[in-house]
Short mmCIF file of C-alpha atoms in Angstrom, two decimals:
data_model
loop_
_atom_site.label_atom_id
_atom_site.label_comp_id
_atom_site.label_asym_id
_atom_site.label_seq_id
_atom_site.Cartn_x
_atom_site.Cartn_y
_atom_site.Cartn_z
CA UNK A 206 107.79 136.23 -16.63
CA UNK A 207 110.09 135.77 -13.72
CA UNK A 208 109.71 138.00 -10.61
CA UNK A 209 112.05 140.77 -9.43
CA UNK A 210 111.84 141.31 -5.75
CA UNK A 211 115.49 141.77 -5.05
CA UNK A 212 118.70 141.19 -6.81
CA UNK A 213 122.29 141.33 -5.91
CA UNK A 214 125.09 140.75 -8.76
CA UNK A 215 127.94 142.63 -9.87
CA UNK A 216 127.23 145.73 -11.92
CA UNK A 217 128.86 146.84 -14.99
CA UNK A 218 129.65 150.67 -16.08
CA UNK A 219 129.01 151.86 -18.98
CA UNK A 220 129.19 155.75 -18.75
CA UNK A 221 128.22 156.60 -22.58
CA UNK A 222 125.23 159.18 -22.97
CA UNK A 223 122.36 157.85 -25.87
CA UNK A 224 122.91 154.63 -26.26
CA UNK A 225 120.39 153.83 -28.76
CA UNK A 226 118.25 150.31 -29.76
CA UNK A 227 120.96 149.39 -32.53
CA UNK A 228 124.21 149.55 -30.11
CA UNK A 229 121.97 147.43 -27.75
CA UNK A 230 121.52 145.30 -30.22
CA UNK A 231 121.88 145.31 -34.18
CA UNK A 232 119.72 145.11 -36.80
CA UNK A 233 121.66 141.91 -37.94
CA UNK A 234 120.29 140.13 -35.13
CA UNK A 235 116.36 140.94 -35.73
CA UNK A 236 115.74 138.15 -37.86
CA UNK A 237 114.07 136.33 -35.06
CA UNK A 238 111.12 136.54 -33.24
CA UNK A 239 112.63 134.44 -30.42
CA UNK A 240 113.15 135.92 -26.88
CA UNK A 241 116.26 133.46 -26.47
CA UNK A 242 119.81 133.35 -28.32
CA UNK A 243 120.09 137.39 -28.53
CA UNK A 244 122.57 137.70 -26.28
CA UNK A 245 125.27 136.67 -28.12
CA UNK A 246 124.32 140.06 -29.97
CA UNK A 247 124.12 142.08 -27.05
CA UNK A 248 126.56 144.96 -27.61
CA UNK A 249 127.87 143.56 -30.79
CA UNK A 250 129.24 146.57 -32.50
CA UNK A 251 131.50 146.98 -29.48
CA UNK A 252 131.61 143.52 -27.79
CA UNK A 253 133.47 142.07 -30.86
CA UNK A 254 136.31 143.46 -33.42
CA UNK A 255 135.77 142.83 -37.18
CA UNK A 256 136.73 139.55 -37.27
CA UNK A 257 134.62 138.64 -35.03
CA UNK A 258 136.67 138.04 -31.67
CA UNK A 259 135.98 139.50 -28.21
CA UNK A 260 137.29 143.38 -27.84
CA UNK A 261 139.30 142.92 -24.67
CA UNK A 262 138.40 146.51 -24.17
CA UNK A 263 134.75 146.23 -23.77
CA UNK A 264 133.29 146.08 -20.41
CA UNK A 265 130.98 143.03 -20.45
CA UNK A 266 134.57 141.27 -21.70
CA UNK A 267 136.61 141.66 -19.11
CA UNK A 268 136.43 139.06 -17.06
CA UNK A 269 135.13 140.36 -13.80
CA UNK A 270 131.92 141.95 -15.71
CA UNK A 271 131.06 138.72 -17.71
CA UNK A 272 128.62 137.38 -15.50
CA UNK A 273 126.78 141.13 -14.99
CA UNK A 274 123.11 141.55 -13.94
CA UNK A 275 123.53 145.11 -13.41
CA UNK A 276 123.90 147.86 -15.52
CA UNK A 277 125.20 150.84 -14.95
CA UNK A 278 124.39 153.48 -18.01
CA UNK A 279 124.67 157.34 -19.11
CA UNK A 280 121.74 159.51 -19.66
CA UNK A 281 119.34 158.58 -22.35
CA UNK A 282 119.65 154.72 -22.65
CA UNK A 283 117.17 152.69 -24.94
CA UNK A 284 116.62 155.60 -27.53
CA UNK A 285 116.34 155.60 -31.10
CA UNK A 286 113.92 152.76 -32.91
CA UNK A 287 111.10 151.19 -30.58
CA UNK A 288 112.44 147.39 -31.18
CA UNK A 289 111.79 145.17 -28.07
CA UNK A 290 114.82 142.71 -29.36
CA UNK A 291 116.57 145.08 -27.08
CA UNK A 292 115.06 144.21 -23.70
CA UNK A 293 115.54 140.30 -24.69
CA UNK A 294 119.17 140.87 -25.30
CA UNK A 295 119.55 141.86 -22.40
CA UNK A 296 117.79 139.34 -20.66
CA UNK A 297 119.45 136.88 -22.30
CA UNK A 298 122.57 138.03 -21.29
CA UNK A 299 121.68 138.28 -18.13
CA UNK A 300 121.19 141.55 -17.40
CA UNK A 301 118.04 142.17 -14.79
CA UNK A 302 118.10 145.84 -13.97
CA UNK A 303 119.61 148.66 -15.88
CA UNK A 304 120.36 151.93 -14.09
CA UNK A 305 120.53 155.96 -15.20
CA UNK A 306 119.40 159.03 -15.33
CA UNK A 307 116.72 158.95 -17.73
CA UNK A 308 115.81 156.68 -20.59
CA UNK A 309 113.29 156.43 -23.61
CA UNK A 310 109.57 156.22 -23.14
CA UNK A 311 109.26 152.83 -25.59
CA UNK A 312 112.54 151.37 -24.16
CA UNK A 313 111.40 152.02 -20.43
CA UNK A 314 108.31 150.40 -20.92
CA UNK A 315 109.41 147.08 -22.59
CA UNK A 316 111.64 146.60 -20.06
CA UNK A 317 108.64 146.09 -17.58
CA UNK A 318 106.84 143.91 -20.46
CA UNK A 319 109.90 141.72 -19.89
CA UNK A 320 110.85 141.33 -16.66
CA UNK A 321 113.51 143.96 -16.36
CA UNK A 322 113.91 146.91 -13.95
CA UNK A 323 115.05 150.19 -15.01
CA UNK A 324 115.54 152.91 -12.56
CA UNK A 325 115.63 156.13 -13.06
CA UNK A 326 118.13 158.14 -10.60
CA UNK A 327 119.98 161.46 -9.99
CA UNK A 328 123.32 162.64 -11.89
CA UNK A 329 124.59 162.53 -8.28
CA UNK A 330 123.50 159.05 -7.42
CA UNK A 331 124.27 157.60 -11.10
CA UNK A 332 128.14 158.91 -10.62
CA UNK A 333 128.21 156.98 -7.11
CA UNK A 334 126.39 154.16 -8.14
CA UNK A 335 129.02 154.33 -11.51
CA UNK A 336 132.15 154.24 -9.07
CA UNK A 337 130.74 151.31 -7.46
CA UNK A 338 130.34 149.51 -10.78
CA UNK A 339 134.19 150.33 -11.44
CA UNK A 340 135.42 148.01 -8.63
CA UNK A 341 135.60 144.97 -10.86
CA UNK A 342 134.61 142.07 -9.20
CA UNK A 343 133.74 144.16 -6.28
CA UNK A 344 131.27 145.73 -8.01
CA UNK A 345 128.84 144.31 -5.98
CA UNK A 346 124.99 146.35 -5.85
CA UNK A 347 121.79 144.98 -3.97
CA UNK A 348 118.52 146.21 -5.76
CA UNK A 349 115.05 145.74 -3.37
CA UNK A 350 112.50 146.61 -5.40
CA UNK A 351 109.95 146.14 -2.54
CA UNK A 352 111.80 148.86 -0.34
CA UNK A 353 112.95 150.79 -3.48
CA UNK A 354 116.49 150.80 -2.65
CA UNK A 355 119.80 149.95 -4.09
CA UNK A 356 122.44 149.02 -1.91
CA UNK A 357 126.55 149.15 -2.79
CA UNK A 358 129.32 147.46 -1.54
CA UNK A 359 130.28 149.69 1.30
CA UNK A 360 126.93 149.30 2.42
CA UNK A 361 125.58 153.08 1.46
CA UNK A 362 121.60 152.51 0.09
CA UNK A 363 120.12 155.42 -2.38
CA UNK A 364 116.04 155.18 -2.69
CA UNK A 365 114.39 155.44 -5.92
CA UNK A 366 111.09 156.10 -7.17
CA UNK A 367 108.97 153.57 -9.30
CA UNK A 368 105.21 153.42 -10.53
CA UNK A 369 103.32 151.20 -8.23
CA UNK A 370 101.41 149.22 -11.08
CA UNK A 371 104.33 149.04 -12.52
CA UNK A 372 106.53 147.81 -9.54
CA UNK A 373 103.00 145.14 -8.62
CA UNK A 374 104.15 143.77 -12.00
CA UNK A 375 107.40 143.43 -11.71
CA UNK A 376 106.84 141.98 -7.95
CA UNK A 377 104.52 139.12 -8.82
CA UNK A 378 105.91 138.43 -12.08
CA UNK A 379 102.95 139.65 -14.59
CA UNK A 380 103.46 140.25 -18.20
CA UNK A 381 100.25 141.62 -19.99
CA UNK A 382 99.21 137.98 -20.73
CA UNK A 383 99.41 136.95 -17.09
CA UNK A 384 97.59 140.94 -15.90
CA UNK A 385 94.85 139.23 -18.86
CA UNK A 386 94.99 135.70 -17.01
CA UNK A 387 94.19 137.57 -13.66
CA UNK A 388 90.95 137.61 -14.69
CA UNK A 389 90.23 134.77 -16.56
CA UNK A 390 87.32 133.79 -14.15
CA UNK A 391 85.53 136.89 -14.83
CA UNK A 392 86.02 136.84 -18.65
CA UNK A 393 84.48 133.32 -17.92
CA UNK A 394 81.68 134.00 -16.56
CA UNK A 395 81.14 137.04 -19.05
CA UNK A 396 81.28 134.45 -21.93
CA UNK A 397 78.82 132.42 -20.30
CA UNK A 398 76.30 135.35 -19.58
CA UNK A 399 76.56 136.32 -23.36
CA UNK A 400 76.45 133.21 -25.50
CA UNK A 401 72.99 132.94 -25.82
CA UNK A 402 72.20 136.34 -26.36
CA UNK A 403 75.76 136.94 -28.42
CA UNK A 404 76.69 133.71 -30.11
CA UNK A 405 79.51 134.78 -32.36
CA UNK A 406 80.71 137.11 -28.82
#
């Protein structure tokens, strides 16, 4: 997993409330157990029109939110089924750190498992942080996870809070197999201790 210390990229806004697993990313698209290739489906419900063509209208179209690796999002984001398809879409669109007031429990965690941040901020900050995303290609946000502070384009910073296992993770770049790998010389040596005494161990 790749590590987040501190990213700056344009931010996209996307003030709808409850945006569930399936807008994220449809149930068409969870035919494959692959991490790459879903972000073509990112969205898809409202990134394309019926016959399959870009919606002009949707933010991650227009052309000055294309290359995102921000998100900007309404309260509730990631709810509805538990499906970790979502997290990859978004990583394989691009998209490093999502931003809002709250979001759902499975959602929130997956992101970590996958080398996302999501931050959890005030109604107050989210609606600054939401007008900064609205400047187009000016849309510009710093996010240092090591100080815990995004930064926007005029140079204002708001602090936010974060788990400290949670932000080690995300620092050094450790999914649960590389937290397992951490340790492989102890499990090592435990396997050595025991396989006389526990063969089949």
């Amino acid at each position: 997993m790749d590590k987040f210390v501190k990213l700056t990229g344009v931010a996209a806004p996307l003030p709808v409330v409850n945006i569930d697993t399936d807008m994220i990313i449809p149930k068409d698209y969870l035919k494959t157990i692959k991490r790459t290739g879903l972000g073509k489906g990112l969205f898809a419900e409202s990134r394309y029109n019926e016959d399959g063509t870009p919606n002009p209208d949707f933010v991650l179209n227009k052309p000055a939110y294309q290359n995102a690796k921000i998100l900007v999002a309404g309260d509730n984001f990631g709810c509805g089924s538990s499906r970790e398809h979502a997290p990859w879409a978004l990583l394989d669109f691009g998209i490093r750190c999502v931003i809002s007031t709250s979001f759902a429990d499975i959602f929130y965690n997956n992101c970590f498992k996958n080398g996302i941040l999501p931050i959890v901020v005030s109604q107050e900050n989210l609606d600054k942080l939401m007008d900064d995303a609205s400047r187009g290609s000016n849309a510009i946000l710093t996010v240092d996870l090591e100080a815990q502070e995004i930064t926007g384009p005029d140079g204002g910073s708001i602090k936010f809070e974060i788990d400290a296992f949670k932000r080690h993770c995300l620092l050094n770049g450790l999914d649960d197999i590389g937290l397992t790998l951490e340790k492989g010389s102890a499990i090592d040596s435990f396997e050595k201790k025991n396989a006389s005494s526990h063969p089949w161990a």
